[in-house]
Amino acid sequence: MTDLSPLDHVTREVFREGMAHLPGAVNIVTTDGPGGRAGLTASAVCSVTDEPPTLLVCVNRGSSAGGAFLENTSVCVNTVGPRHQDLAMLFGGRTPMQERFDRAAWTTGPSGAPILSESVVSFDCRVSHRHEVGTHTVLFCDVLDVVVATGEPVSVYYARAFHAVSL
Ligand SMILES: Cc1cc2nc3c(=O)[nH]c(=O)nc-3n(C[C@H](O)[C@H](O)[C@H](O)COP(=O)(O)O)c2cc1C
C-alpha cells in the first residue's frame, strides 16, 4: 500500500472545521457493568451492517466515561431530539456522571445499559470487539434490541449547534 500522508495544511483544526460541516445525529451513549455506569454524547455513531445488526461507536479513551466503555460490554445508543438537548450538553462533558443520569428517566433492556426514556430511537447493544485509532476506541456493537418513538422530532448537530428536524 502507498504511504500517503495528509497535506501540510490538514491540521487538527482544519479537520475539526471540516467535521463541523458534516451534519450528524446526536446520541447519548451509555454503559453499565463492572466498570460502572457511564455515558457521553457522541456523534461518531454509524451503521456497519444489518447482517448481523451492527453499529460502531467511537469513544475518546481520555474522557471521563472512556474507562467504563473499555471495561463493560453493554452499550446503548440513544438518539435524541430537542426535548433532550440540555441533557446532551450535560453528557457532552464536565458534569459528574451521577448528575448526568439524575436529569432523565432510564430503563434497562437485555444488555443492562441505561436506555433513555422518550429517546427518538435506542439501540441496546453488546460490544463484540474494539479497535484503537489514535485517541479513540472504535466499539463494534451487536444490536440486541431497537426501540423507536415514531413521530418524535430529532436533533441534528451541524456547524457546532443543534437543529431540530421533524417529519
Ligand atoms: C455534539 C457532540 C458530539 C460529540 N461526539 C463525540 C464522539 O463521537 N465521541 C466522543 O468520544 N466524544 C464525543 N463528544 C465529546 C464527549 O461527549 C465529551 O467530551 C465527553 O463526555 C468527555 O467529557 P468528560 O471527560 O468531561 O466527561 C461529543 C460532544 C458533543 C457536544
PDB file of N, CA and C and ligand atoms in Angstrom, residues 26 39-44 58-60 62-65 88-89 91-95 97 100 136 157 162, ligand 1:
ATOM      1  N   VAL A  26     -27.344  13.265  17.081  1.00  0.00           N
ATOM      2  CA  VAL A  26     -26.782  13.421  18.418  1.00  0.00           C
ATOM      3  C   VAL A  26     -27.254  12.230  19.261  1.00  0.00           C
ATOM      4  N   GLY A  39     -21.742   7.508  30.647  1.00  0.00           N
ATOM      5  CA  GLY A  39     -22.311   7.866  29.351  1.00  0.00           C
ATOM      6  C   GLY A  39     -21.695   9.144  28.833  1.00  0.00           C
ATOM      7  N   LEU A  40     -21.756   9.298  27.526  1.00  0.00           N
ATOM      8  CA  LEU A  40     -21.292  10.534  26.887  1.00  0.00           C
ATOM      9  C   LEU A  40     -22.129  10.816  25.648  1.00  0.00           C
ATOM     10  N   THR A  41     -22.062  12.070  25.224  1.00  0.00           N
ATOM     11  CA  THR A  41     -22.706  12.454  23.970  1.00  0.00           C
ATOM     12  C   THR A  41     -21.758  12.135  22.836  1.00  0.00           C
ATOM     13  N   ALA A  42     -22.276  11.490  21.789  1.00  0.00           N
ATOM     14  CA  ALA A  42     -21.417  11.107  20.670  1.00  0.00           C
ATOM     15  C   ALA A  42     -22.141  11.288  19.346  1.00  0.00           C
ATOM     16  N   SER A  43     -21.430  11.903  18.405  1.00  0.00           N
ATOM     17  CA  SER A  43     -21.947  11.963  17.032  1.00  0.00           C
ATOM     18  C   SER A  43     -21.294  10.879  16.180  1.00  0.00           C
ATOM     19  N   ALA A  44     -20.193  10.310  16.666  1.00  0.00           N
ATOM     20  CA  ALA A  44     -19.466   9.283  15.909  1.00  0.00           C
ATOM     21  C   ALA A  44     -20.109   7.921  16.125  1.00  0.00           C
ATOM     22  N   CYS A  58     -17.453   5.559  18.296  1.00  0.00           N
ATOM     23  CA  CYS A  58     -16.072   5.974  18.581  1.00  0.00           C
ATOM     24  C   CYS A  58     -16.034   6.734  19.892  1.00  0.00           C
ATOM     25  N   VAL A  59     -15.270   6.221  20.852  1.00  0.00           N
ATOM     26  CA  VAL A  59     -15.217   6.792  22.206  1.00  0.00           C
ATOM     27  C   VAL A  59     -13.800   7.255  22.517  1.00  0.00           C
ATOM     28  N   ASN A  60     -13.703   8.497  22.982  1.00  0.00           N
ATOM     29  CA  ASN A  60     -12.415   9.048  23.410  1.00  0.00           C
ATOM     30  C   ASN A  60     -11.990   8.363  24.712  1.00  0.00           C
ATOM     31  N   GLY A  62      -9.759   9.122  26.697  1.00  0.00           N
ATOM     32  CA  GLY A  62      -9.385  10.079  27.739  1.00  0.00           C
ATOM     33  C   GLY A  62     -10.577  10.740  28.404  1.00  0.00           C
ATOM     34  N   SER A  63     -11.792  10.486  27.932  1.00  0.00           N
ATOM     35  CA  SER A  63     -12.971  11.104  28.538  1.00  0.00           C
ATOM     36  C   SER A  63     -13.293  10.408  29.857  1.00  0.00           C
ATOM     37  N   SER A  64     -14.120  11.074  30.680  1.00  0.00           N
ATOM     38  CA  SER A  64     -14.425  10.505  31.998  1.00  0.00           C
ATOM     39  C   SER A  64     -15.216   9.200  31.868  1.00  0.00           C
ATOM     40  N   ALA A  65     -15.898   9.001  30.732  1.00  0.00           N
ATOM     41  CA  ALA A  65     -16.661   7.765  30.526  1.00  0.00           C
ATOM     42  C   ALA A  65     -15.832   6.690  29.822  1.00  0.00           C
ATOM     43  N   ALA A  88     -28.137  16.368  26.422  1.00  0.00           N
ATOM     44  CA  ALA A  88     -26.987  16.067  25.547  1.00  0.00           C
ATOM     45  C   ALA A  88     -25.803  16.967  25.894  1.00  0.00           C
ATOM     46  N   MET A  89     -26.061  18.196  26.302  1.00  0.00           N
ATOM     47  CA  MET A  89     -24.955  19.082  26.707  1.00  0.00           C
ATOM     48  C   MET A  89     -24.336  18.594  28.024  1.00  0.00           C
ATOM     49  N   PHE A  91     -24.215  15.462  29.041  1.00  0.00           N
ATOM     50  CA  PHE A  91     -23.414  14.275  28.699  1.00  0.00           C
ATOM     51  C   PHE A  91     -22.243  14.642  27.786  1.00  0.00           C
ATOM     52  N   GLY A  92     -22.209  15.895  27.328  1.00  0.00           N
ATOM     53  CA  GLY A  92     -21.116  16.367  26.473  1.00  0.00           C
ATOM     54  C   GLY A  92     -19.880  16.763  27.247  1.00  0.00           C
ATOM     55  N   GLY A  93     -19.899  16.607  28.572  1.00  0.00           N
ATOM     56  CA  GLY A  93     -18.655  16.799  29.323  1.00  0.00           C
ATOM     57  C   GLY A  93     -18.771  17.699  30.532  1.00  0.00           C
ATOM     58  N   ARG A  94     -17.748  17.583  31.377  1.00  0.00           N
ATOM     59  CA  ARG A  94     -17.572  18.424  32.564  1.00  0.00           C
ATOM     60  C   ARG A  94     -18.735  18.371  33.549  1.00  0.00           C
ATOM     61  N   THR A  95     -19.498  17.301  33.551  1.00  0.00           N
ATOM     62  CA  THR A  95     -20.581  17.130  34.530  1.00  0.00           C
ATOM     63  C   THR A  95     -20.402  15.765  35.179  1.00  0.00           C
ATOM     64  N   MET A  97     -20.902  12.115  36.592  1.00  0.00           N
ATOM     65  CA  MET A  97     -21.724  11.055  35.999  1.00  0.00           C
ATOM     66  C   MET A  97     -23.104  10.960  36.674  1.00  0.00           C
ATOM     67  N   ARG A 100     -25.483  13.596  35.500  1.00  0.00           N
ATOM     68  CA  ARG A 100     -25.961  13.363  34.131  1.00  0.00           C
ATOM     69  C   ARG A 100     -27.182  12.445  34.157  1.00  0.00           C
ATOM     70  N   HIS A 136      -8.987   7.512  20.174  1.00  0.00           N
ATOM     71  CA  HIS A 136     -10.310   6.905  20.309  1.00  0.00           C
ATOM     72  C   HIS A 136     -10.274   5.375  20.194  1.00  0.00           C
ATOM     73  N   TYR A 157     -26.731  17.774  14.666  1.00  0.00           N
ATOM     74  CA  TYR A 157     -25.639  18.658  15.069  1.00  0.00           C
ATOM     75  C   TYR A 157     -24.914  19.116  13.809  1.00  0.00           C
ATOM     76  N   PHE A 162     -27.243  22.620  17.593  1.00  0.00           N
ATOM     77  CA  PHE A 162     -28.329  21.662  17.407  1.00  0.00           C
ATOM     78  C   PHE A 162     -29.391  22.266  16.484  1.00  0.00           C
TER      79      PHE A 162
HETATM   80  C1  LIG B   1     -22.386  17.114  19.772  1.00  0.00           C
HETATM   81  C2  LIG B   1     -21.252  16.362  20.435  1.00  0.00           C
HETATM   82  C3  LIG B   1     -20.747  15.237  19.822  1.00  0.00           C
HETATM   83  C4  LIG B   1     -19.700  14.506  20.416  1.00  0.00           C
HETATM   84  N1  LIG B   1     -19.256  13.358  19.820  1.00  0.00           N
HETATM   85  C5  LIG B   1     -18.335  12.580  20.457  1.00  0.00           C
HETATM   86  C6  LIG B   1     -17.980  11.311  19.935  1.00  0.00           C
HETATM   87  O1  LIG B   1     -18.455  10.882  18.893  1.00  0.00           O
HETATM   88  N2  LIG B   1     -17.081  10.561  20.637  1.00  0.00           N
HETATM   89  C7  LIG B   1     -16.526  11.014  21.819  1.00  0.00           C
HETATM   90  O2  LIG B   1     -15.713  10.282  22.419  1.00  0.00           O
HETATM   91  N3  LIG B   1     -16.855  12.208  22.337  1.00  0.00           N
HETATM   92  C8  LIG B   1     -17.754  12.995  21.697  1.00  0.00           C
HETATM   93  N4  LIG B   1     -18.132  14.192  22.224  1.00  0.00           N
HETATM   94  C9  LIG B   1     -17.488  14.655  23.439  1.00  0.00           C
HETATM   95  C10 LIG B   1     -17.970  13.899  24.659  1.00  0.00           C
HETATM   96  O3  LIG B   1     -19.368  13.900  24.817  1.00  0.00           O
HETATM   97  C11 LIG B   1     -17.320  14.558  25.876  1.00  0.00           C
HETATM   98  O4  LIG B   1     -16.081  15.052  25.518  1.00  0.00           O
HETATM   99  C12 LIG B   1     -17.108  13.551  26.906  1.00  0.00           C
HETATM  100  O5  LIG B   1     -18.243  13.404  27.661  1.00  0.00           O
HETATM  101  C13 LIG B   1     -15.860  13.935  27.714  1.00  0.00           C
HETATM  102  O6  LIG B   1     -16.145  14.826  28.637  1.00  0.00           O
HETATM  103  P1  LIG B   1     -15.766  14.482  30.146  1.00  0.00           P
HETATM  104  O7  LIG B   1     -14.381  13.865  30.134  1.00  0.00           O
HETATM  105  O8  LIG B   1     -15.814  15.817  30.840  1.00  0.00           O
HETATM  106  O9  LIG B   1     -16.804  13.527  30.620  1.00  0.00           O
HETATM  107  C14 LIG B   1     -19.152  14.942  21.648  1.00  0.00           C
HETATM  108  C15 LIG B   1     -19.684  16.093  22.268  1.00  0.00           C
HETATM  109  C16 LIG B   1     -20.718  16.792  21.670  1.00  0.00           C
HETATM  110  C17 LIG B   1     -21.293  18.004  22.386  1.00  0.00           C
END
